[in-house]
Structures are given as structure tokens and as C-alpha cells.
mmCIF file with all atom_site columns, C-alpha atoms in Angstrom:
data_model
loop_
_atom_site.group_PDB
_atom_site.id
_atom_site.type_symbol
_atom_site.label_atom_id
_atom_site.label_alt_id
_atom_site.label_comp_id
_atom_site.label_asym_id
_atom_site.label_entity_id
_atom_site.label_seq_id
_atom_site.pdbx_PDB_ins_code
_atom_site.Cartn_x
_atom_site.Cartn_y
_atom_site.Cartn_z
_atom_site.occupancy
_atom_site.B_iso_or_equiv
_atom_site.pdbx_formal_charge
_atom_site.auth_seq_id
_atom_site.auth_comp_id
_atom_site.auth_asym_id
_atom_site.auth_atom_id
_atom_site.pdbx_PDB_model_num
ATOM 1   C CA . UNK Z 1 1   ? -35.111 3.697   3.521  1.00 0.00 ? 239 UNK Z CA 1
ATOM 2   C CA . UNK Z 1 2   ? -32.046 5.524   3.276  1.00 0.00 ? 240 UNK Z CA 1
ATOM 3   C CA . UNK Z 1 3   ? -28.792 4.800   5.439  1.00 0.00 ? 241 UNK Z CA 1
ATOM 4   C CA . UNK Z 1 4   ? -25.849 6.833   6.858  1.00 0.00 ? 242 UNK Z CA 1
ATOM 5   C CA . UNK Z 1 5   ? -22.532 5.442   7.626  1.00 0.00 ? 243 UNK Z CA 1
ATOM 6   C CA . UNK Z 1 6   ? -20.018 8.064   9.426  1.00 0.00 ? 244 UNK Z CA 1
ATOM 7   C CA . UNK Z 1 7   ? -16.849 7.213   10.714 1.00 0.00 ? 245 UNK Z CA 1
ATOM 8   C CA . UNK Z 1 8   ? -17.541 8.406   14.167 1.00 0.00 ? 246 UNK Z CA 1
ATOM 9   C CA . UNK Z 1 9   ? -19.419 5.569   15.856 1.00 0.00 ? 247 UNK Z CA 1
ATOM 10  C CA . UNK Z 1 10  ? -18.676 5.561   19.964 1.00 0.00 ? 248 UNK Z CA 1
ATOM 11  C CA . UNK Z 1 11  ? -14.997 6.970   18.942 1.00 0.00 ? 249 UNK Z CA 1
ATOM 12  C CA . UNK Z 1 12  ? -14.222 3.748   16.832 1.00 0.00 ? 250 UNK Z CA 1
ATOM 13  C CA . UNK Z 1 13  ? -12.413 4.626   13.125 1.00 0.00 ? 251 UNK Z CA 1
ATOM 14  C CA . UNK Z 1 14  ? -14.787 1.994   11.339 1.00 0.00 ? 252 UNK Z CA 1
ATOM 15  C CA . UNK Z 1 15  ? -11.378 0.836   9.982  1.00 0.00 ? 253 UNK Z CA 1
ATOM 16  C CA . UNK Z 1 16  ? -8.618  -1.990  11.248 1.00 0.00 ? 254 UNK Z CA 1
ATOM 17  C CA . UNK Z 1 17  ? -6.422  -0.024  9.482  1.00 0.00 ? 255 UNK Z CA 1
ATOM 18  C CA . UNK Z 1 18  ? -7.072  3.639   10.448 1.00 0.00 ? 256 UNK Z CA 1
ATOM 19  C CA . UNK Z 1 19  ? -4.856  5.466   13.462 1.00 0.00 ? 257 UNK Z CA 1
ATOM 20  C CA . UNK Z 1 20  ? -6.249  7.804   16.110 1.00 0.00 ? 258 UNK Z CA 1
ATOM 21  C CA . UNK Z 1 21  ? -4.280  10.486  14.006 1.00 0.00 ? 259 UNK Z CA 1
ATOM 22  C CA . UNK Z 1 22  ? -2.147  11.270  10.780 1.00 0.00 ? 260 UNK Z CA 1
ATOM 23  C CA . UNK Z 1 23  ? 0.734   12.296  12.860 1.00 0.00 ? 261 UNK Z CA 1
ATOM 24  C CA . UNK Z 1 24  ? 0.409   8.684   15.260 1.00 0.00 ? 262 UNK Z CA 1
ATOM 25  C CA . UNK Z 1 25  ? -0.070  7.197   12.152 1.00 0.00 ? 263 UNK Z CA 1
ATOM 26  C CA . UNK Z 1 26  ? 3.145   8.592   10.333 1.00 0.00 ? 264 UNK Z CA 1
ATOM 27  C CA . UNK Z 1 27  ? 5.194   7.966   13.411 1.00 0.00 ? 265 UNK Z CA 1
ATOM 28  C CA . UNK Z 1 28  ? 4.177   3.977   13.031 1.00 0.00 ? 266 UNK Z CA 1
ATOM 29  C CA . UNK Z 1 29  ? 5.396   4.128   9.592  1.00 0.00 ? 267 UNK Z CA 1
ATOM 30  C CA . UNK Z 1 30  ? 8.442   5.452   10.009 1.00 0.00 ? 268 UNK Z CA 1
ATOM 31  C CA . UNK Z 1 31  ? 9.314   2.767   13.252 1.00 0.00 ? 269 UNK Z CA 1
ATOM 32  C CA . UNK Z 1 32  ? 7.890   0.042   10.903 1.00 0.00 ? 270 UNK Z CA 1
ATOM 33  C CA . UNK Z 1 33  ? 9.792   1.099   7.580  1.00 0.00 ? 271 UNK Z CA 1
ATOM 34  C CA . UNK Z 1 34  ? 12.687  1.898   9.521  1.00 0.00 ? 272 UNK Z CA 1
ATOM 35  C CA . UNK Z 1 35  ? 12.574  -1.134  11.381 1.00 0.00 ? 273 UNK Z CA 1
ATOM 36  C CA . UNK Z 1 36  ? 12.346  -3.480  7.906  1.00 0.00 ? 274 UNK Z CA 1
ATOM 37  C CA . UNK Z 1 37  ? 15.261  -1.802  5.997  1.00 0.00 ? 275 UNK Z CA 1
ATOM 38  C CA . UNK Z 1 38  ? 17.419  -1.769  8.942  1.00 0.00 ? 276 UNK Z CA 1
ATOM 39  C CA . UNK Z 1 39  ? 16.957  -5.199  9.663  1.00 0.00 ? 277 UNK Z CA 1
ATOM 40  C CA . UNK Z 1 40  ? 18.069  -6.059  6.294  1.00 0.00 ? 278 UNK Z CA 1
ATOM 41  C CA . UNK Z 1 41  ? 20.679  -3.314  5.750  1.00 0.00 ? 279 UNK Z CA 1
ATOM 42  C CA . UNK Z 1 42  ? 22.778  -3.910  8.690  1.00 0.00 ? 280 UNK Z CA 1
ATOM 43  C CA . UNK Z 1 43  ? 23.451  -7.369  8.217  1.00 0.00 ? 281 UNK Z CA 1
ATOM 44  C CA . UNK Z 1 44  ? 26.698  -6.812  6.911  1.00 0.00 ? 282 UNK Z CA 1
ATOM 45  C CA . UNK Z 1 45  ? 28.088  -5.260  9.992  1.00 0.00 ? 283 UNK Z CA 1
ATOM 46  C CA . UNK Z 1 46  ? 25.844  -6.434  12.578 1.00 0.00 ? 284 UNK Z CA 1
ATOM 47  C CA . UNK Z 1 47  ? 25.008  -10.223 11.492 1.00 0.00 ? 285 UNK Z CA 1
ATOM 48  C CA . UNK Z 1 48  ? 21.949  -12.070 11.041 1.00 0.00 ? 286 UNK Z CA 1
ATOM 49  C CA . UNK Z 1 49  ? 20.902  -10.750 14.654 1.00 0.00 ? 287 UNK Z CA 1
ATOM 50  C CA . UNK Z 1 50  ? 19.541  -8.233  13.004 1.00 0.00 ? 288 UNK Z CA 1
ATOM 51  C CA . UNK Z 1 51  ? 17.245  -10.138 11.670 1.00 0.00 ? 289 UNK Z CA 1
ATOM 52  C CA . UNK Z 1 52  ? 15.187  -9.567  14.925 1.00 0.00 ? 290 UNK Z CA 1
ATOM 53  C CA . UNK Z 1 53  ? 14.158  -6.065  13.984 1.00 0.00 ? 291 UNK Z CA 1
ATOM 54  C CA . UNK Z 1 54  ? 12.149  -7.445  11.016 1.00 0.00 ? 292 UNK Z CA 1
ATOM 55  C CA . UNK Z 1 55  ? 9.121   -8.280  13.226 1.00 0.00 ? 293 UNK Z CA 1
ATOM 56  C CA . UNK Z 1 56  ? 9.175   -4.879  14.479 1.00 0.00 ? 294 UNK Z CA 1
ATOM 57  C CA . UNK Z 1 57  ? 8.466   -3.434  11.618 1.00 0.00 ? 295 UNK Z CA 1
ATOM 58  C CA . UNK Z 1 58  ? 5.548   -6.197  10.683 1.00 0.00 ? 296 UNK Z CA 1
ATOM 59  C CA . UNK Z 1 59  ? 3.788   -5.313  13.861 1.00 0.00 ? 297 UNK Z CA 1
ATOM 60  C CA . UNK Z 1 60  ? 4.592   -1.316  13.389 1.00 0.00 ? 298 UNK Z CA 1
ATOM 61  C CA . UNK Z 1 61  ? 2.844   -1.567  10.197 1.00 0.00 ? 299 UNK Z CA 1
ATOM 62  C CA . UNK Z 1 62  ? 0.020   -3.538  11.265 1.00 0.00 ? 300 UNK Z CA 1
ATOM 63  C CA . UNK Z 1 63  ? 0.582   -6.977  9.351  1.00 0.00 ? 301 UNK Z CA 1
ATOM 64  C CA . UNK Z 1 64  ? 2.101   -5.411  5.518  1.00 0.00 ? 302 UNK Z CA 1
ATOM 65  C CA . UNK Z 1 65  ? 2.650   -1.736  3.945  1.00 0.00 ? 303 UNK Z CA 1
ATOM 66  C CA . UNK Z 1 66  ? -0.243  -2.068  2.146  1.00 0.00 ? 304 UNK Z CA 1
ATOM 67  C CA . UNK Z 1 67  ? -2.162  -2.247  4.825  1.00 0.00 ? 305 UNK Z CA 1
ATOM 68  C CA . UNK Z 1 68  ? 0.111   1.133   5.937  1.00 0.00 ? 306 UNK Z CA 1
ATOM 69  C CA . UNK Z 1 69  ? -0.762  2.899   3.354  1.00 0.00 ? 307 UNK Z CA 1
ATOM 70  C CA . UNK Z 1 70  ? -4.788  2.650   3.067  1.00 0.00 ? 308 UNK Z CA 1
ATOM 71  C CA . UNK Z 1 71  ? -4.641  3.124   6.560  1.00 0.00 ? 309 UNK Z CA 1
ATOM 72  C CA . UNK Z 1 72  ? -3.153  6.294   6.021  1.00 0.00 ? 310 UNK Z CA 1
ATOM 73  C CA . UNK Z 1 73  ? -5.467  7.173   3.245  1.00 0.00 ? 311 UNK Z CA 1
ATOM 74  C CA . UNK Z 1 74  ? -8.111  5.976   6.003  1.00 0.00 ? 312 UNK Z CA 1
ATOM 75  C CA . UNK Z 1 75  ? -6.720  8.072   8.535  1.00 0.00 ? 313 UNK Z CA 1
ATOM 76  C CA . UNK Z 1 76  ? -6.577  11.537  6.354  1.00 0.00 ? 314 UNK Z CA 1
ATOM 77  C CA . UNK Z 1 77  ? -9.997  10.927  4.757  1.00 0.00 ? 315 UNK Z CA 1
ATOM 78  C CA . UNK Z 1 78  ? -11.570 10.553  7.958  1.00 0.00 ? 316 UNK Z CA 1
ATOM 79  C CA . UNK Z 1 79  ? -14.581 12.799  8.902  1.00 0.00 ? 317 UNK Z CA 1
ATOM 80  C CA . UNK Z 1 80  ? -14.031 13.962  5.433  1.00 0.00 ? 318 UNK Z CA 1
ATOM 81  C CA . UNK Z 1 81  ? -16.428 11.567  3.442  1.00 0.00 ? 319 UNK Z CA 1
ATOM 82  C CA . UNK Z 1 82  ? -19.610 9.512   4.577  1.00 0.00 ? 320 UNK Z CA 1
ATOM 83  C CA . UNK Z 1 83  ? -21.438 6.779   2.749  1.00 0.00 ? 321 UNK Z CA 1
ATOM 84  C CA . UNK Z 1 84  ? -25.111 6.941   1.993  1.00 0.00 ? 322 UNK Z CA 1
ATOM 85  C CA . UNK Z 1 85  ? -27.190 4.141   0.827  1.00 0.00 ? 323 UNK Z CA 1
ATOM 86  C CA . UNK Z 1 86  ? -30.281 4.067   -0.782 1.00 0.00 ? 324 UNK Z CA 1
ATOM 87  C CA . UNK Z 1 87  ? -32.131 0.619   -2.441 1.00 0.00 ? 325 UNK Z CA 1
ATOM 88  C CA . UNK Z 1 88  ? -28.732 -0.975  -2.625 1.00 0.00 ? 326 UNK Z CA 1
ATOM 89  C CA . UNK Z 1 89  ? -26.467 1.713   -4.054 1.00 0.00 ? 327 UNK Z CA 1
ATOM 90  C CA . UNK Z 1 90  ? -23.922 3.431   -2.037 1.00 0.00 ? 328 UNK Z CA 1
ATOM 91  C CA . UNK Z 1 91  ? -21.954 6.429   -2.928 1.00 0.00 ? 329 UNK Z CA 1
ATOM 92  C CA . UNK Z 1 92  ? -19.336 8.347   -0.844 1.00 0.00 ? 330 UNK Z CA 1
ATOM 93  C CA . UNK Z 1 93  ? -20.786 12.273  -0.679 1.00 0.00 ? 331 UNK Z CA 1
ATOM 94  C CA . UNK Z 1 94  ? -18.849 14.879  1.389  1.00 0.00 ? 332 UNK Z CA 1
ATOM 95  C CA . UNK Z 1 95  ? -19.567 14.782  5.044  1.00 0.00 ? 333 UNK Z CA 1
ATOM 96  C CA . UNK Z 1 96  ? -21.626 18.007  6.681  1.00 0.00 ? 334 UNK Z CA 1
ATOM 97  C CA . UNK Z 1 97  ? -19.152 19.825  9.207  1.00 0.00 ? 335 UNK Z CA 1
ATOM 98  C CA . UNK Z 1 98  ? -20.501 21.493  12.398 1.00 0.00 ? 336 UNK Z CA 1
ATOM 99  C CA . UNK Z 1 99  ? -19.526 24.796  12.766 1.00 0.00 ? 337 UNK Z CA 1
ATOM 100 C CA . UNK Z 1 100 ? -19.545 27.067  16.192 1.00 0.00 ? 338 UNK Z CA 1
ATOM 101 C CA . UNK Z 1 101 ? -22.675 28.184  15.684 1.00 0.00 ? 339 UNK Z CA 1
ATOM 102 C CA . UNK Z 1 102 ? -24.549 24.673  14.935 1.00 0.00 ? 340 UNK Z CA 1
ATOM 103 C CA . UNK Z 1 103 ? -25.058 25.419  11.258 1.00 0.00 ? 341 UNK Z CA 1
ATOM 104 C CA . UNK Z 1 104 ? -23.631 22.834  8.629  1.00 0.00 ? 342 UNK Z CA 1
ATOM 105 C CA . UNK Z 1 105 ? -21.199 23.659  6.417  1.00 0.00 ? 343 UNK Z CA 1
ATOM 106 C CA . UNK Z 1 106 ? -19.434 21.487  3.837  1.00 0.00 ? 344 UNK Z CA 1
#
């Protein structure tokens, strides 16, 4: 019996790692980046105070930048792609867009 898995279950991403959008999702990186270098950068004029701005960044980025960056791949592909499974092999096909008048277009 074949499967569907969309991205759009009751509003959830289906991800951890996903944002609600690319622009929210950019703006985390740059607090969380910006957060990590500072913290290290300004240590010769500030002290190791700075240091305090390093778990900033770890919660900006959700944990690692890793974890940043295939959210943002997440994020961008979302609504784009759907899995379908059928006896035990999945494969990632385009997903079918709604258009005004009802009719699916890819």
C-alpha cells in the first residue's frame, strides 16, 4: 500500500531543525554566528567576559552549525519535495502545487 509523507502535517515542519521561514531562519544564523565569533574575537579588548556570548550563539543555532545548515536546506526545500513509499522503498518526487483554480501543477 503506498504512503505519502508531506511536510505539512497540522503546521508542524516534520523537522527539529527546520524554521517557520528562510528569512527567520537566516536571521538565527546570523545572531548565532555572530554571537560565536564575537565571543571569541573580542577577548582581547573586552576579556574573558566575553566568553558569555558563546552560549548565545549555541542556542541561536539550535545545538551546532551543522545542525544550521540542514535546517536551512530543510527550511528552503520545504513544500518543495515529498516522500513516497511503496514495499519498503522511498524516493523523494516533486511535490504537486495547488494552483487558484484547484488544478495541480508541478
Amino acid at each position: 500500500m503506498p504512503t505519502t509523507d508531506t511536510a505539512t502535517h497540522s503546521g508542524s515542519s516534520g523537522s527539529g531543525f527546520a524554521s517557520a521561514s528562510v528569512p527567520r531562519h537566516l536571521a538565527r544564523g546570523a545572531v548565532g554566528f555572530g554571537s560565536l565569533i564575537a565571543a571569541f574575537a573580542l577577548i582581547p579588548v573586552f576579556g574573558p567576559a566575553t566568553l558569555l556570548l558563546a552560549p548565545v550563539g549555541v542556542v541561536a543555532l539550535r545545538g551546532c552549525p551543522m545542525c544550521w545548515a540542514i535546517g536551512l536546506a530543510e527550511t528552503v526545500s520545504r513544500g518543495r519535495l515529498r516522500r513516497e513509499c511503496t514495499d519498503g522503498r522511498c524516493e523523494l518526487k516533486p511535490a504537486v502545487r495547488k494552483s487558484w483554480a484547484g488544478e495541480g501543477i508541478s
